[in-house]
mmCIF file of C-alpha atoms in Angstrom:
data_model
loop_
_atom_site.group_PDB
_atom_site.id
_atom_site.type_symbol
_atom_site.label_atom_id
_atom_site.label_comp_id
_atom_site.label_asym_id
_atom_site.label_seq_id
_atom_site.Cartn_x
_atom_site.Cartn_y
_atom_site.Cartn_z
ATOM 1 C CA MET A 1 170.365 93.968 178.817
ATOM 2 C CA SER A 2 171.096 90.748 180.688
ATOM 3 C CA SER A 3 168.334 88.413 181.810
ATOM 4 C CA SER A 4 169.113 89.118 185.472
ATOM 5 C CA ASN A 5 168.876 92.882 184.927
ATOM 6 C CA ARG A 6 165.547 92.517 183.090
ATOM 7 C CA ARG A 7 164.134 90.516 185.993
ATOM 8 C CA THR A 8 164.778 93.369 188.404
ATOM 9 C CA GLN A 9 162.380 95.538 186.365
ATOM 10 C CA ILE A 10 159.412 93.224 186.894
ATOM 11 C CA SER A 11 156.886 95.022 189.071
ATOM 12 C CA ARG A 12 155.296 93.686 192.250
ATOM 13 C CA GLN A 13 151.892 93.952 190.515
ATOM 14 C CA THR A 14 153.212 91.660 187.793
ATOM 15 C CA ALA A 15 154.474 89.184 190.371
ATOM 16 C CA MET A 16 151.044 89.087 191.991
ATOM 17 C CA ALA A 17 149.402 88.489 188.631
ATOM 18 C CA LEU A 18 151.578 85.440 188.080
ATOM 19 C CA ALA A 19 150.321 83.327 190.905
ATOM 20 C CA GLY A 20 146.904 84.908 191.194
ATOM 21 C CA GLY A 21 147.475 84.555 194.932
ATOM 22 C CA SER A 22 149.352 86.720 197.397
ATOM 23 C CA VAL A 23 152.331 87.106 194.864
ATOM 24 C CA LEU A 24 144.731 80.542 188.789
ATOM 25 C CA ALA A 25 117.274 76.691 186.277
ATOM 26 C CA THR A 26 116.870 79.721 183.886
ATOM 27 C CA ALA A 27 119.954 81.798 183.441
ATOM 28 C CA PRO A 28 119.628 85.468 184.375
ATOM 29 C CA SER A 29 119.104 88.041 181.652
ATOM 30 C CA MET A 30 122.089 89.805 180.168
ATOM 31 C CA ALA A 31 120.595 92.896 181.735
ATOM 32 C CA ASN A 32 122.132 91.619 184.979
ATOM 33 C CA ALA A 33 125.630 91.929 183.509
ATOM 34 C CA VAL A 34 127.128 95.157 184.829
ATOM 35 C CA GLY A 35 130.577 96.633 185.016
ATOM 36 C CA SER A 36 132.597 96.391 188.205
ATOM 37 C CA SER A 37 132.731 99.356 190.515
ATOM 38 C CA SER A 38 136.052 100.379 189.004
ATOM 39 C CA SER A 39 134.889 100.321 185.412
ATOM 40 C CA GLY A 40 131.222 101.189 185.688
ATOM 41 C CA THR A 41 130.649 99.609 182.293
ATOM 42 C CA GLY A 42 127.720 97.466 181.208
ATOM 43 C CA HIS A 43 127.697 94.904 178.428
ATOM 44 C CA SER A 44 124.920 94.339 175.965
ATOM 45 C CA GLY A 45 123.814 90.944 174.718
ATOM 46 C CA ALA A 46 124.557 91.881 171.097
ATOM 47 C CA GLN A 47 128.341 91.965 171.086
ATOM 48 C CA LYS A 48 129.845 94.572 168.776
ATOM 49 C CA GLN A 49 133.405 95.066 167.606
ATOM 50 C CA SER A 50 135.459 96.368 170.526
ATOM 51 C CA ALA A 51 138.547 98.557 170.428
ATOM 52 C CA GLU A 52 139.551 97.238 173.838
ATOM 53 C CA SER A 53 142.656 95.097 174.329
ATOM 54 C CA ALA A 54 143.692 92.614 177.006
ATOM 55 C CA SER A 55 145.424 95.472 178.806
ATOM 56 C CA THR A 56 142.455 97.854 178.757
ATOM 57 C CA ALA A 57 139.238 95.791 178.649
ATOM 58 C CA PRO A 58 137.170 96.587 181.752
ATOM 59 C CA ASN A 59 136.161 94.089 184.386
ATOM 60 C CA LEU A 60 132.514 93.081 183.923
ATOM 61 C CA ARG A 61 130.261 91.121 186.229
ATOM 62 C CA VAL A 62 127.241 88.892 185.770
ATOM 63 C CA LYS A 63 125.198 87.038 188.373
ATOM 64 C CA ALA A 64 124.378 83.449 187.402
ATOM 65 C CA ALA A 65 121.573 81.126 188.419
ATOM 66 C CA ASN A 66 123.852 79.500 191.020
ATOM 67 C CA GLY A 67 123.988 82.797 192.916
ATOM 68 C CA VAL A 68 127.623 83.463 192.010
ATOM 69 C CA THR A 69 128.698 86.802 190.584
ATOM 70 C CA TYR A 70 131.382 86.121 187.979
ATOM 71 C CA GLN A 71 134.024 88.637 186.989
ATOM 72 C CA TYR A 72 135.043 88.556 183.336
ATOM 73 C CA ARG A 73 136.347 90.558 180.383
ATOM 74 C CA ARG A 74 134.762 90.451 176.939
ATOM 75 C CA PHE A 75 136.195 92.141 173.853
ATOM 76 C CA GLY A 76 137.653 91.490 170.408
ATOM 77 C CA HIS A 77 136.677 91.635 166.746
ATOM 78 C CA PRO A 78 133.956 89.106 165.922
ATOM 79 C CA SER A 79 133.488 88.313 162.263
ATOM 80 C CA ALA A 80 130.473 86.961 160.425
ATOM 81 C CA GLY A 81 129.969 83.329 161.322
ATOM 82 C CA SER A 82 132.435 83.313 164.225
ATOM 83 C CA VAL A 83 131.518 82.348 167.792
ATOM 84 C CA PRO A 84 132.980 83.620 171.084
ATOM 85 C CA LEU A 85 136.084 81.929 172.493
ATOM 86 C CA VAL A 86 135.811 81.336 176.259
ATOM 87 C CA PHE A 87 139.113 81.053 178.170
ATOM 88 C CA PHE A 88 139.736 78.951 181.301
ATOM 89 C CA GLN A 89 142.853 79.806 183.288
ATOM 90 C CA HIS A 90 145.645 77.833 184.955
ATOM 91 C CA PHE A 91 146.192 76.944 188.639
ATOM 92 C CA ARG A 92 146.080 80.109 190.790
ATOM 93 C CA GLY A 93 145.689 82.273 187.674
ATOM 94 C CA THR A 94 143.271 85.191 187.318
ATOM 95 C CA LEU A 95 142.203 87.547 184.531
ATOM 96 C CA ASP A 96 145.463 89.439 184.977
ATOM 97 C CA SER A 97 147.572 86.323 184.379
ATOM 98 C CA TRP A 98 146.824 86.055 180.638
ATOM 99 C CA ASP A 99 149.539 87.260 178.275
ATOM 100 C CA PRO A 100 148.191 90.380 176.524
ATOM 101 C CA LYS A 101 150.210 89.572 173.380
ATOM 102 C CA LEU A 102 148.601 86.119 173.073
ATOM 103 C CA ILE A 103 145.084 87.313 173.848
ATOM 104 C CA ASP A 104 145.284 90.333 171.534
ATOM 105 C CA THR A 105 146.598 88.169 168.696
ATOM 106 C CA ILE A 106 143.553 85.926 169.031
ATOM 107 C CA ALA A 107 141.118 88.805 169.686
ATOM 108 C CA ALA A 108 142.153 90.470 166.420
ATOM 109 C CA LYS A 109 140.084 87.820 164.625
ATOM 110 C CA ARG A 110 137.287 86.963 167.072
ATOM 111 C CA GLU A 111 135.451 87.800 170.272
ATOM 112 C CA VAL A 112 137.179 86.573 173.432
ATOM 113 C CA ILE A 113 135.769 86.062 176.922
ATOM 114 C CA LEU A 114 138.142 85.721 179.895
ATOM 115 C CA VAL A 115 136.558 84.611 183.158
ATOM 116 C CA ASP A 116 137.393 84.026 186.810
ATOM 117 C CA ASN A 117 135.657 80.786 187.783
ATOM 118 C CA VAL A 118 133.857 80.501 191.133
ATOM 119 C CA GLY A 119 135.922 81.800 194.044
ATOM 120 C CA VAL A 120 138.805 82.870 191.806
ATOM 121 C CA GLY A 121 140.006 86.476 191.627
ATOM 122 C CA GLY A 122 137.031 88.825 191.572
ATOM 123 C CA SER A 123 134.329 86.132 191.335
ATOM 124 C CA THR A 124 132.301 85.288 194.418
ATOM 125 C CA GLY A 125 131.647 81.879 195.977
ATOM 126 C CA THR A 126 133.866 79.016 197.078
ATOM 127 C CA THR A 127 136.219 77.383 194.585
ATOM 128 C CA ALA A 128 135.320 73.775 193.798
ATOM 129 C CA SER A 129 137.733 70.976 194.735
ATOM 130 C CA THR A 130 136.935 68.808 191.695
ATOM 131 C CA VAL A 131 137.387 69.520 188.004
ATOM 132 C CA GLN A 132 133.888 68.243 187.315
ATOM 133 C CA GLN A 133 132.315 70.857 189.608
ATOM 134 C CA MET A 134 134.565 73.550 188.158
ATOM 135 C CA ALA A 135 133.143 72.660 184.741
ATOM 136 C CA LEU A 136 129.580 72.934 186.029
ATOM 137 C CA ASP A 137 130.468 76.312 187.542
ATOM 138 C CA ALA A 138 131.883 77.423 184.184
ATOM 139 C CA ILE A 139 128.696 76.302 182.444
ATOM 140 C CA ASP A 140 126.631 78.384 184.859
ATOM 141 C CA PHE A 141 128.670 81.419 183.797
ATOM 142 C CA ILE A 142 128.203 80.626 180.105
ATOM 143 C CA ASP A 143 124.467 80.191 180.631
ATOM 144 C CA ALA A 144 124.333 83.569 182.378
ATOM 145 C CA LEU A 145 125.744 85.152 179.210
ATOM 146 C CA LYS A 146 123.201 83.222 177.123
ATOM 147 C CA LEU A 147 125.806 81.912 174.668
ATOM 148 C CA PRO A 148 124.121 79.424 172.324
ATOM 149 C CA ARG A 149 127.368 78.390 170.622
ATOM 150 C CA TYR A 150 131.013 78.966 171.520
ATOM 151 C CA ASP A 151 134.576 77.646 171.397
ATOM 152 C CA VAL A 152 136.648 76.933 174.524
ATOM 153 C CA PHE A 153 140.338 77.486 175.286
ATOM 154 C CA GLY A 154 141.760 75.767 178.358
ATOM 155 C CA PHE A 155 145.273 76.226 179.747
ATOM 156 C CA SER A 156 146.649 73.671 182.251
ATOM 157 C CA LEU A 157 143.967 73.200 184.950
ATOM 158 C CA GLY A 158 141.711 75.233 182.668
ATOM 159 C CA GLY A 159 142.278 72.634 179.963
ATOM 160 C CA GLU A 160 140.848 69.984 182.258
ATOM 161 C CA VAL A 161 137.808 72.204 182.795
ATOM 162 C CA ALA A 162 137.510 72.784 179.039
ATOM 163 C CA GLN A 163 137.413 69.032 178.378
ATOM 164 C CA GLU A 164 134.576 68.582 180.856
ATOM 165 C CA VAL A 165 132.607 71.520 179.451
ATOM 166 C CA ALA A 166 132.921 70.090 175.929
ATOM 167 C CA LEU A 167 131.818 66.645 177.126
ATOM 168 C CA ARG A 168 128.826 68.036 179.032
ATOM 169 C CA ARG A 169 127.685 70.587 176.425
ATOM 170 C CA PRO A 170 128.408 68.909 173.062
ATOM 171 C CA TRP A 171 125.550 70.764 171.369
ATOM 172 C CA GLN A 172 127.083 74.134 172.295
ATOM 173 C CA VAL A 173 130.871 73.710 172.164
ATOM 174 C CA ARG A 174 132.036 73.981 168.554
ATOM 175 C CA ARG A 175 135.837 73.635 168.814
ATOM 176 C CA VAL A 176 138.347 73.145 171.636
ATOM 177 C CA VAL A 177 141.897 74.376 172.279
ATOM 178 C CA LEU A 178 143.862 72.484 174.951
ATOM 179 C CA ALA A 179 147.172 74.047 176.001
ATOM 180 C CA ALA A 180 149.644 72.340 178.356
ATOM 181 C CA THR A 181 147.065 70.030 179.862
ATOM 182 C CA GLY A 182 146.195 66.350 180.002
ATOM 183 C CA PRO A 183 143.394 63.800 180.169
ATOM 184 C CA GLN A 184 141.854 62.530 183.377
ATOM 185 C CA GLY A 185 143.837 59.493 184.490
ATOM 186 C CA GLY A 186 146.915 60.460 182.449
ATOM 187 C CA VAL A 187 150.566 60.017 183.388
ATOM 188 C CA ASP A 188 152.864 62.015 185.696
ATOM 189 C CA GLN A 189 150.297 64.764 186.219
ATOM 190 C CA ARG A 190 150.553 64.875 190.019
ATOM 191 C CA ALA A 191 153.322 67.226 191.161
ATOM 192 C CA SER A 192 155.650 65.229 193.423
ATOM 193 C CA ASP A 193 159.079 66.757 192.786
ATOM 194 C CA PRO A 194 160.028 68.697 195.976
ATOM 195 C CA GLN A 195 161.322 71.664 193.967
ATOM 196 C CA ILE A 196 158.072 71.923 192.036
ATOM 197 C CA LEU A 197 155.828 71.474 195.075
ATOM 198 C CA GLN A 198 157.768 74.005 197.114
ATOM 199 C CA ARG A 199 157.295 76.634 194.427
ATOM 200 C CA ILE A 200 153.627 76.029 193.579
ATOM 201 C CA LEU A 201 152.669 75.997 197.274
ATOM 202 C CA LYS A 202 154.432 79.226 198.204
ATOM 203 C CA ASP A 203 152.115 81.753 199.817
ATOM 204 C CA ASN A 204 154.008 84.506 198.019
ATOM 205 C CA SER A 205 155.267 83.243 194.680
ATOM 206 C CA GLY A 206 157.629 85.483 192.764
ATOM 207 C CA PRO A 207 158.906 85.904 189.202
ATOM 208 C CA GLU A 208 161.774 83.475 189.764
ATOM 209 C CA ASP A 209 159.291 80.735 190.710
ATOM 210 C CA PHE A 210 157.217 81.371 187.612
ATOM 211 C CA LEU A 211 160.273 81.291 185.362
ATOM 212 C CA PHE A 212 161.311 77.952 186.881
ATOM 213 C CA LEU A 213 157.861 76.367 186.549
ATOM 214 C CA PHE A 214 156.712 77.734 183.187
ATOM 215 C CA PHE A 215 159.861 78.109 181.078
ATOM 216 C CA LYS A 216 162.657 75.752 180.082
ATOM 217 C CA ASN A 217 166.035 76.229 181.732
ATOM 218 C CA THR A 218 167.703 77.573 178.589
ATOM 219 C CA PRO A 219 168.795 81.177 177.910
ATOM 220 C CA SER A 220 166.284 81.601 175.084
ATOM 221 C CA SER A 221 163.297 80.248 176.988
ATOM 222 C CA GLN A 222 164.152 82.134 180.182
ATOM 223 C CA ALA A 223 164.562 85.357 178.187
ATOM 224 C CA ALA A 224 161.126 84.794 176.614
ATOM 225 C CA GLY A 225 159.723 84.225 180.089
ATOM 226 C CA THR A 226 161.163 87.494 181.338
ATOM 227 C CA GLU A 227 159.629 89.329 178.387
ATOM 228 C CA PHE A 228 156.264 87.752 179.211
ATOM 229 C CA LEU A 229 156.503 88.924 182.823
ATOM 230 C CA GLN A 230 157.203 92.444 181.626
ATOM 231 C CA ARG A 231 154.136 92.320 179.345
ATOM 232 C CA LEU A 232 151.923 91.570 182.343
ATOM 233 C CA GLY A 233 152.761 95.051 183.583
ATOM 234 C CA GLN A 234 151.012 96.641 180.591
ATOM 235 C CA ARG A 235 147.717 96.734 182.451
ATOM 236 C CA THR A 236 147.768 99.750 184.747
ATOM 237 C CA THR A 237 144.138 100.054 185.919
ATOM 238 C CA ASP A 238 141.131 97.903 186.826
ATOM 239 C CA HIS A 239 143.247 95.020 188.103
ATOM 240 C CA ASP A 240 141.689 91.725 189.102
ATOM 241 C CA ALA A 241 141.701 90.639 192.721
ATOM 242 C CA PRO A 242 144.299 88.014 193.710
ATOM 243 C CA SER A 243 143.147 84.458 194.312
ATOM 244 C CA SER A 244 143.122 83.298 197.912
ATOM 245 C CA LEU A 245 145.218 80.571 199.488
ATOM 246 C CA ALA A 246 141.989 78.615 200.045
ATOM 247 C CA THR A 247 141.427 78.706 196.271
ATOM 248 C CA ARG A 248 145.005 77.509 195.754
ATOM 249 C CA ASP A 249 144.428 74.522 198.024
ATOM 250 C CA ARG A 250 141.084 73.569 196.461
ATOM 251 C CA GLN A 251 142.488 73.837 192.950
ATOM 252 C CA LEU A 252 145.463 71.678 193.899
ATOM 253 C CA THR A 253 143.083 69.054 195.288
ATOM 254 C CA ALA A 254 141.134 69.048 192.020
ATOM 255 C CA TRP A 255 144.310 68.886 189.944
ATOM 256 C CA SER A 256 145.680 66.011 192.036
ATOM 257 C CA GLU A 257 142.481 63.967 191.829
ATOM 258 C CA TRP A 258 142.301 64.462 188.054
ATOM 259 C CA GLY A 259 145.860 63.205 187.747
ATOM 260 C CA ILE A 260 145.420 59.874 189.563
ATOM 261 C CA PRO A 261 146.624 57.354 186.941
ATOM 262 C CA ASP A 262 143.665 55.430 185.543
ATOM 263 C CA LYS A 263 143.714 54.203 181.940
ATOM 264 C CA SER A 264 139.982 53.431 182.110
ATOM 265 C CA LYS A 265 139.291 57.191 182.190
ATOM 266 C CA LEU A 266 140.894 57.712 178.790
ATOM 267 C CA VAL A 267 137.953 56.110 177.007
ATOM 268 C CA ARG A 268 135.854 59.158 177.952
ATOM 269 C CA LEU A 269 137.817 61.131 175.369
ATOM 270 C CA ASN A 270 136.120 59.145 172.612
ATOM 271 C CA ALA A 271 132.951 61.112 173.374
ATOM 272 C CA LEU A 272 134.663 64.475 172.836
ATOM 273 C CA PHE A 273 134.012 64.538 169.114
ATOM 274 C CA GLN A 274 134.625 68.228 168.419
ATOM 275 C CA PRO A 275 137.782 69.249 166.548
ATOM 276 C CA VAL A 276 140.551 69.838 169.115
ATOM 277 C CA LEU A 277 143.885 71.619 168.921
ATOM 278 C CA VAL A 278 146.316 70.108 171.453
ATOM 279 C CA ALA A 279 149.609 71.881 172.165
ATOM 280 C CA ASP A 280 152.404 71.951 174.732
ATOM 281 C CA GLY A 281 156.070 72.716 175.228
ATOM 282 C CA GLU A 282 158.419 69.773 174.808
ATOM 283 C CA SER A 283 159.933 70.290 178.296
ATOM 284 C CA ASP A 284 156.782 70.908 180.357
ATOM 285 C CA ILE A 285 157.598 69.927 183.974
ATOM 286 C CA LEU A 286 154.089 70.611 185.319
ATOM 287 C CA MET A 287 152.080 68.699 182.715
ATOM 288 C CA PRO A 288 154.523 66.511 180.763
ATOM 289 C CA ALA A 289 153.954 66.574 177.013
ATOM 290 C CA LYS A 290 153.311 62.819 176.992
ATOM 291 C CA ASN A 291 149.804 63.764 178.197
ATOM 292 C CA SER A 292 149.262 65.874 175.093
ATOM 293 C CA HIS A 293 150.238 62.830 173.052
ATOM 294 C CA LEU A 294 147.609 60.813 174.960
ATOM 295 C CA LEU A 295 144.972 63.436 174.201
ATOM 296 C CA ALA A 296 145.854 63.355 170.511
ATOM 297 C CA GLU A 297 145.740 59.558 170.521
ATOM 298 C CA TYR A 298 142.346 59.142 172.177
ATOM 299 C CA LEU A 299 140.441 62.183 170.889
ATOM 300 C CA PRO A 300 138.548 61.362 167.671
ATOM 301 C CA ASP A 301 139.471 64.613 165.881
ATOM 302 C CA ALA A 302 142.665 66.160 167.243
ATOM 303 C CA GLN A 303 145.762 67.828 165.877
ATOM 304 C CA LEU A 304 148.927 68.012 167.986
ATOM 305 C CA HIS A 305 151.698 70.610 168.063
ATOM 306 C CA ILE A 306 154.649 70.339 170.471
ATOM 307 C CA TYR A 307 156.733 73.521 170.630
ATOM 308 C CA PRO A 308 160.540 73.220 170.913
ATOM 309 C CA ASP A 309 162.753 74.720 173.630
ATOM 310 C CA ALA A 310 159.683 75.455 175.747
ATOM 311 C CA GLY A 311 157.910 74.400 178.919
ATOM 312 C CA HIS A 312 154.483 74.843 180.467
ATOM 313 C CA GLY A 313 154.329 78.469 179.328
ATOM 314 C CA PHE A 314 154.988 77.698 175.664
ATOM 315 C CA LEU A 315 151.871 79.694 174.705
ATOM 316 C CA TYR A 316 153.489 82.817 176.169
ATOM 317 C CA GLN A 317 156.950 82.062 174.785
ATOM 318 C CA TYR A 318 155.396 81.708 171.317
ATOM 319 C CA ALA A 319 152.532 84.162 171.900
ATOM 320 C CA VAL A 320 152.058 85.418 168.341
ATOM 321 C CA LYS A 321 152.854 82.097 166.672
ATOM 322 C CA PHE A 322 150.487 80.111 168.884
ATOM 323 C CA GLY A 323 147.797 82.811 168.779
ATOM 324 C CA THR A 324 147.934 82.693 164.991
ATOM 325 C CA GLU A 325 147.752 78.902 165.057
ATOM 326 C CA VAL A 326 144.679 79.091 167.298
ATOM 327 C CA ASN A 327 142.931 81.489 164.917
ATOM 328 C CA THR A 328 143.762 79.342 161.896
ATOM 329 C CA PHE A 329 142.393 76.260 163.664
ATOM 330 C CA LEU A 330 139.192 77.978 164.767
ATOM 331 C CA ASP A 331 138.582 79.436 161.295
ATOM 332 C CA ARG A 332 138.713 76.098 159.474
#
C-alpha cells in the first residue's frame, strides 16, 4: 500500500489526537482519586500490576491542593525496586497523543503515569504561560498522588517541564528522560519558519501537518509517521478531551520564552545532577538536535543518542527501540 493510500485511512479521531486541539499545602489523600465519568474506576494508593495498555487504560482524576482536577492514566508492570515514570507531553498534546507502542514497551517493565497538565485535555484550570509554572503545576499533581520517588519523561515542551521538575524536586526525581527538547536559553528553539508557524498555529491541524512537523521528509520516515498515526486509532473508548486554542496560545508563549537565546541560563543545568537520557532525531525541525548536544554537554551525568533518518517524532518512528533504550537506562 502506498503512503498516500495509507494516509487516507487515518481517522478523524486520530487527527484530533495529534494536535490535542480542534484537529499538547498538604496534598489531598489518594482517596480523592476517582475514575472519570466514562470509566467509573478508582485507583488505590498501592499500585498493583495492571493488565491495562495505553489503548485501554481508563481516564482517572485526582484533585490537587491547587484546586485543579487532573486527568491521568496509570498502569503498567512495576517490579521490585522500580519507581513510577511520569510522562509530560508535547505542545498541544493530550493523553491520546502518546504512541501506544512506545508506552506499552516501557510499561512492560514499569509503572507509567500519563497526565494532562493544568488546562490541557481533561484537566481543569487555566494553562500556564511559563514553563516554570507548568512545572509547579506538574508537581502539584505528583504531590496529589503522594509519590515519594519517581522518574520523569519529557517530550518537547514536556521535556522543558521535566527539567524544571527535576531541578525543583531533586530529592524525589531519580532519573530523567529528555526527548526532542532543549535547555532554557538554547539555540534555534523559537519557531520562525513561516511553514512551521503556519502548521503549528492551525486551528484544525491534520495528519499532513503532523507528518511535516514530526517526521523527516524521506520515504522511510514518512512511512513510519503514517504507521504511528494509524496506531493512535487503537484507542476506541474513553478518549481524552481536546486541548483548547487558549491552551495552544499559552503553551506557545511558554515555549517561546524558554527559547530566548541566553547562554547564562545553561549553567542551571549543572544543578540537575540526576542521570539523564537525552535523545532526538537528527533532522528535528522543531527542536534542532544541537540543543540535545547542549544538554549532554552541560548536564553532569547525561548520555546522548541521536537517531538517524528521523525528526521531532523519532520516539514514535523508533517506538520499540527507544522504549527499550528507556527501560535499559532506567534499570541501571
